[in-house]
PDB file of C-alpha atoms in Angstrom:
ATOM      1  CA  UNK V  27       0.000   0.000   0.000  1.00 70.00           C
ATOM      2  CA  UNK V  28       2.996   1.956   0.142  1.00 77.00           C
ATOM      3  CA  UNK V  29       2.404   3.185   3.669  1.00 79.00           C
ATOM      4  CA  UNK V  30       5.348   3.700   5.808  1.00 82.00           C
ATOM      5  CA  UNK V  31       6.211   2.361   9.074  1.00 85.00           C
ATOM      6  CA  UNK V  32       7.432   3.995  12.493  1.00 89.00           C
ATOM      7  CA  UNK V  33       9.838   1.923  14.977  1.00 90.00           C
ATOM      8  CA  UNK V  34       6.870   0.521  16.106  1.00 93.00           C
ATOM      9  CA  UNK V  35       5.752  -1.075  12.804  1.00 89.00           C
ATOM     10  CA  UNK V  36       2.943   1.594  12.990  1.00 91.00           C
ATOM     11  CA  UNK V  37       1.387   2.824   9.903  1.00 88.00           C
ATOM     12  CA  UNK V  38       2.673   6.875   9.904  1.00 86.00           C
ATOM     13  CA  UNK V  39      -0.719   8.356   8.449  1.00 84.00           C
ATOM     14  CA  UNK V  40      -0.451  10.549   5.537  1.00 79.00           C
ATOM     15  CA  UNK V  41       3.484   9.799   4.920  1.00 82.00           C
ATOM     16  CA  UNK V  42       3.782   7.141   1.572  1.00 77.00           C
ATOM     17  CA  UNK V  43       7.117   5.479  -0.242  1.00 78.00           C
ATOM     18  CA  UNK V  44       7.652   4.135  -3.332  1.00 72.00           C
ATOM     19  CA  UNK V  45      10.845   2.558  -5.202  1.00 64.00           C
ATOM     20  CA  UNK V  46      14.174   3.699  -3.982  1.00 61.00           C
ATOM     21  CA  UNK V  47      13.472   4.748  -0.182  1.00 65.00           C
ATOM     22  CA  UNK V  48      11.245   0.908   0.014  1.00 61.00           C
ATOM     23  CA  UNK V  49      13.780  -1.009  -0.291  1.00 58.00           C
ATOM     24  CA  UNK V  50      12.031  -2.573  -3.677  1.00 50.00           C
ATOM     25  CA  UNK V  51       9.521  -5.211  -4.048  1.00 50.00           C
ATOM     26  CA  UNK V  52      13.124  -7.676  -2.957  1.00 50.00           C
ATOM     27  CA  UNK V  53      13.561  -6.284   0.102  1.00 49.00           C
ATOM     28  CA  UNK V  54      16.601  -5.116   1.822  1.00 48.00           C
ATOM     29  CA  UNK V  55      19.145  -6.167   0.082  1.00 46.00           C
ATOM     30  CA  UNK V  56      17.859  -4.413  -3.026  1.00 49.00           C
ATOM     31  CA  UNK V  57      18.650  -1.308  -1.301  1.00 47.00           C
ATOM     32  CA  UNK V  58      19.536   1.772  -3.847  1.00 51.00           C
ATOM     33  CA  UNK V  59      19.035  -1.157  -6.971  1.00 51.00           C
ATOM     34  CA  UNK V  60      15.523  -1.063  -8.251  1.00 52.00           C
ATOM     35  CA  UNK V  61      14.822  -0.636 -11.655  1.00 62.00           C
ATOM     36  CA  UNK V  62      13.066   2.213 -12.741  1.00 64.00           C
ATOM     37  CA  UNK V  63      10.341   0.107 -14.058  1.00 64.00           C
ATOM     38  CA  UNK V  64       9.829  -0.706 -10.467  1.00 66.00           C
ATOM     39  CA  UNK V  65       9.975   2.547  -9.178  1.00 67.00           C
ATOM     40  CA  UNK V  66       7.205   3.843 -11.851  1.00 68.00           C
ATOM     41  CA  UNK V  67       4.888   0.814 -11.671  1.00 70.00           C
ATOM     42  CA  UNK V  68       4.693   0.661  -7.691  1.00 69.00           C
ATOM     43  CA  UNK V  69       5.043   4.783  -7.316  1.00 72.00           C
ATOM     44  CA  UNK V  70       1.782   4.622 -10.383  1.00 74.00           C
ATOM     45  CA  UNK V  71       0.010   2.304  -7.610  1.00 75.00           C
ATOM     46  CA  UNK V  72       1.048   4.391  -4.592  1.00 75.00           C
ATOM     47  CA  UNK V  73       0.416   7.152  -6.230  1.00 74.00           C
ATOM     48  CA  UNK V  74      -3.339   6.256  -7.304  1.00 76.00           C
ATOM     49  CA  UNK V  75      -4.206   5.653  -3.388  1.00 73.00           C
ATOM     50  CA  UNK V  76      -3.383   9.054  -1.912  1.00 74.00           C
ATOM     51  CA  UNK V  77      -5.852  11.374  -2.042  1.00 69.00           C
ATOM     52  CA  UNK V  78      -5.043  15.039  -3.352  1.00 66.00           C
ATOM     53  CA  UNK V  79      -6.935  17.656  -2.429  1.00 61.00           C
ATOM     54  CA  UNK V  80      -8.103  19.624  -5.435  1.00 58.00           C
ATOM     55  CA  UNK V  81      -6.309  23.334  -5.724  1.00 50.00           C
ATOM     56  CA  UNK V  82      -7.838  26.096  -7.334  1.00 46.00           C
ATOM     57  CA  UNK V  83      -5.378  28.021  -9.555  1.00 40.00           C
ATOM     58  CA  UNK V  84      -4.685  31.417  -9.378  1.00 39.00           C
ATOM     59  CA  UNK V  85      -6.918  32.340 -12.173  1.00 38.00           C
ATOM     60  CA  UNK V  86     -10.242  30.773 -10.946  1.00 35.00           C
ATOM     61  CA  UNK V  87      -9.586  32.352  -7.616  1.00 37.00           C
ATOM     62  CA  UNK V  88      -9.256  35.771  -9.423  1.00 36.00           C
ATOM     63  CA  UNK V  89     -12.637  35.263 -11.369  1.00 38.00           C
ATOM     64  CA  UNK V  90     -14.274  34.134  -7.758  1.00 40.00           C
ATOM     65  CA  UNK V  91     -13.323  37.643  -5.961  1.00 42.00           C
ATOM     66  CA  UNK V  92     -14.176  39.813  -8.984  1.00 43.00           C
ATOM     67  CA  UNK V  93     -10.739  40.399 -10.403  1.00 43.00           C
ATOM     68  CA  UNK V  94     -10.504  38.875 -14.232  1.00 42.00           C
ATOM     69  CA  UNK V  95     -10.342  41.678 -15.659  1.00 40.00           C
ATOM     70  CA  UNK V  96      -7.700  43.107 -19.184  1.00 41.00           C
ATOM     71  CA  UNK V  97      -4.929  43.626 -16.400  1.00 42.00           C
ATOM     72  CA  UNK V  98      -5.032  40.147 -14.753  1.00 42.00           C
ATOM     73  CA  UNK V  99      -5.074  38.660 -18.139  1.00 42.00           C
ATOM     74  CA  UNK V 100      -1.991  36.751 -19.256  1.00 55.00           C
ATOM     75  CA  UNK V 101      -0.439  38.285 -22.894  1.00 68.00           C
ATOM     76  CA  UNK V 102      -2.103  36.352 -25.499  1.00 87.00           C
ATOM     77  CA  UNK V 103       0.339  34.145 -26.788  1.00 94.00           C
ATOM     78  CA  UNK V 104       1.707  34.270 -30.611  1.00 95.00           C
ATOM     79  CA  UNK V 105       1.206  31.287 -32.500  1.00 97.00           C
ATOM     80  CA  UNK V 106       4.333  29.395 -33.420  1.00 97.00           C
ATOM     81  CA  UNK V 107       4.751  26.348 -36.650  1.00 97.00           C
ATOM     82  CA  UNK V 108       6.312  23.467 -37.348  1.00 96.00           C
ATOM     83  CA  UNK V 109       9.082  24.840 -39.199  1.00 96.00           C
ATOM     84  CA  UNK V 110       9.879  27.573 -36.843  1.00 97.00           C
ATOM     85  CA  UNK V 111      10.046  24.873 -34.084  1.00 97.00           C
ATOM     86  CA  UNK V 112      11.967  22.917 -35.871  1.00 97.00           C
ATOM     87  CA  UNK V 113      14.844  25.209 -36.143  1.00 97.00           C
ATOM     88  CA  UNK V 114      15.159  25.757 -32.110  1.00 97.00           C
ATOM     89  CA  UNK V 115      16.720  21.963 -32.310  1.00 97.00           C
ATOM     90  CA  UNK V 116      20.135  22.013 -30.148  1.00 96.00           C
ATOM     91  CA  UNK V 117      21.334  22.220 -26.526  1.00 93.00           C
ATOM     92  CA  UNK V 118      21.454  25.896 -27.366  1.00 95.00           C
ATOM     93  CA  UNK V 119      18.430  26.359 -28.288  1.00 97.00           C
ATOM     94  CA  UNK V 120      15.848  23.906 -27.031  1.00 97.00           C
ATOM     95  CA  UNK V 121      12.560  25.036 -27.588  1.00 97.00           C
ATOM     96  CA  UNK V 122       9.532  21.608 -26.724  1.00 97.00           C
ATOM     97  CA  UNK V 123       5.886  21.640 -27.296  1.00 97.00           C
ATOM     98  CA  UNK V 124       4.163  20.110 -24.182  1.00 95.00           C
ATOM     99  CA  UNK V 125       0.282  20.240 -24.472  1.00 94.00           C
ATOM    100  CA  UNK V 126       0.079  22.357 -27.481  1.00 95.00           C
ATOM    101  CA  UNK V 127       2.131  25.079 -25.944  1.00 95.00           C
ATOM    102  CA  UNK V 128       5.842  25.864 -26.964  1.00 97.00           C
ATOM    103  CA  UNK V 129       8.331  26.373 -24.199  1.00 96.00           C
ATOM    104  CA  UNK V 130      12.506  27.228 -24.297  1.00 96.00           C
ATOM    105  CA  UNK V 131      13.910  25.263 -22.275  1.00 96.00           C
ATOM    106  CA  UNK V 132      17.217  26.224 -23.287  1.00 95.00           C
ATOM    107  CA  UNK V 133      18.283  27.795 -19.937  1.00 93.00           C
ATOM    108  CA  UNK V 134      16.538  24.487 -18.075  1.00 93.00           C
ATOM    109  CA  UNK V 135      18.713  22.270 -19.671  1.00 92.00           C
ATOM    110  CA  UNK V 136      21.531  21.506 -17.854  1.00 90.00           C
ATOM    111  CA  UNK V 137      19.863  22.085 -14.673  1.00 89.00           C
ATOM    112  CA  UNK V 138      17.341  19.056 -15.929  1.00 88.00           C
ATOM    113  CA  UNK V 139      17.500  16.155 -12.830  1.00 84.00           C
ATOM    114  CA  UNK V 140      17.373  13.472 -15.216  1.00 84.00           C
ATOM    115  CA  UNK V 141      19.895  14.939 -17.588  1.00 87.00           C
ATOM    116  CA  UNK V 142      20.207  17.286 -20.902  1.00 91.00           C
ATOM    117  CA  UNK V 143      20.000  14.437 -23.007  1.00 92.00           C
ATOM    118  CA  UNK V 144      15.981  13.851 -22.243  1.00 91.00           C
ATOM    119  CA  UNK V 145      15.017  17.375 -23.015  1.00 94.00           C
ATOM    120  CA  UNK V 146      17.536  18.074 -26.123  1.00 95.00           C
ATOM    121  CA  UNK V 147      15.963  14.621 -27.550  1.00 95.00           C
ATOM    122  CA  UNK V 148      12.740  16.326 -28.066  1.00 96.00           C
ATOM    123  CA  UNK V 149      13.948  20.090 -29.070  1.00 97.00           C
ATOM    124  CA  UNK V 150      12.509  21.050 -32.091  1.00 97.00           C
ATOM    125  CA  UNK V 151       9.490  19.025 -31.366  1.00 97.00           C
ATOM    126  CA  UNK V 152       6.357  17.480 -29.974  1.00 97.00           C
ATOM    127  CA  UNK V 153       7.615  16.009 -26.305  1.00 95.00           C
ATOM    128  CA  UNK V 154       4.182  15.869 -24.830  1.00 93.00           C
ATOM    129  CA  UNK V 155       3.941  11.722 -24.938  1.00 92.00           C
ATOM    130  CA  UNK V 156       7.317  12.039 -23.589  1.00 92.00           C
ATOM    131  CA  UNK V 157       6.931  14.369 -21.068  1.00 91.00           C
ATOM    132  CA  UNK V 158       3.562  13.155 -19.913  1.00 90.00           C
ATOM    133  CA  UNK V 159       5.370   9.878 -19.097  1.00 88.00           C
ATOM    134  CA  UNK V 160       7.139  10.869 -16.362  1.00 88.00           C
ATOM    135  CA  UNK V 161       5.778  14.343 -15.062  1.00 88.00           C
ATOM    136  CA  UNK V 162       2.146  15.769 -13.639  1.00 81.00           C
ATOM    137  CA  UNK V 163       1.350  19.016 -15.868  1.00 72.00           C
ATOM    138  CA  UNK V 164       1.958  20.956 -12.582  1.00 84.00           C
ATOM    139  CA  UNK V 165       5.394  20.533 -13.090  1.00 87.00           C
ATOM    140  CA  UNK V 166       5.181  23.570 -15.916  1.00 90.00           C
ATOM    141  CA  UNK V 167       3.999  26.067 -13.500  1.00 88.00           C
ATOM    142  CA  UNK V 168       7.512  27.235 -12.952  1.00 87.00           C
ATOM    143  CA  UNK V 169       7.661  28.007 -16.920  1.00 91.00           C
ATOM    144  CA  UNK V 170       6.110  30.502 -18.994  1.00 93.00           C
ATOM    145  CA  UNK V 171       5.120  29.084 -22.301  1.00 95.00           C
ATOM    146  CA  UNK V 172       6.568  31.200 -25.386  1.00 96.00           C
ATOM    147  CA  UNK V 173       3.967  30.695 -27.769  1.00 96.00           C
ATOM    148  CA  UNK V 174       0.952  28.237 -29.447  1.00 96.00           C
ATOM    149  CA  UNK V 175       2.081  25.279 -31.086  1.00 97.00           C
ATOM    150  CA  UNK V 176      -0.060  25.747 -34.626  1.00 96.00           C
ATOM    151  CA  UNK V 177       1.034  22.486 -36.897  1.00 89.00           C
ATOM    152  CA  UNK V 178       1.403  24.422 -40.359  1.00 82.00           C
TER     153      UNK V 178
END
């Protein structure tokens, strides 16, 4: 169930574990050598037990206390192509559609957890599959999409 245990072999309620920090589905001595796989296919069924609250975001909070208005609106985004996306292709330049919006990631890059190499795989393209994978969509409030991925 993915709970996790005080000293006492009590259930600590509200604290869960998954992969790594478990110890694997092996035990012990699989310490620090699960697979991935594991770590995604028991942290999926974790995961799907733990209830989230719902969170309003910051723009349905401004429509409920009257606010909503021209100056709390976001600039409208311009609409980027294929072929301009495809030239933002390198390390240097890493621009990544993720759910139809375009982001540069160039400056994220290197600072990626899982490595350059993930993100620069998909510059110049469509990395939503990809991305959706192995993230939550909350993950992208921390970037400011660029533009509107139109498929031209």
């Amino acid at each position: 169930d993915g709970n996790v245990l005080n000293e006492n072999n009590e259930i600590i309620p509200g604290l869960h574990a998954a992969g790594e920090v478990s110890g694997g589905v092996h035990g012990d001595n699989r310490l620090g050598g699960n697979s991935l796989l594991e770590c995604t296919v028991f942290g999926t069924i974790v995961g799907k037990k733990i209830p989230i609250k719902p969170r309003n975001s910051i723009q349905s909070n401004n429509l409920q206390q009257g606010g909503g208005g021209a100056a709390d609106k976001p600039a409208e985004l311009r609409n980027i192509s294929t072929d301009e996306l495809q030239h933002h292709n390198t390390e240097d330049d890493c621009w990544v559609v993720i759910h139809g919006l375009v982001y540069d990631l160039t400056d994220f890059v290197d600072e990626h957890p899982a490595g350059p190499e993930s993100i620069t795989e998909l510059a110049g393209k469509d990395g939503t599959e990809e991305f959706q994978a192995v993230h939550g969509e909350n993950i992208l409030e921390d970037f400011d999409p660029i533009g509107t991925f139109v498929p031209v």
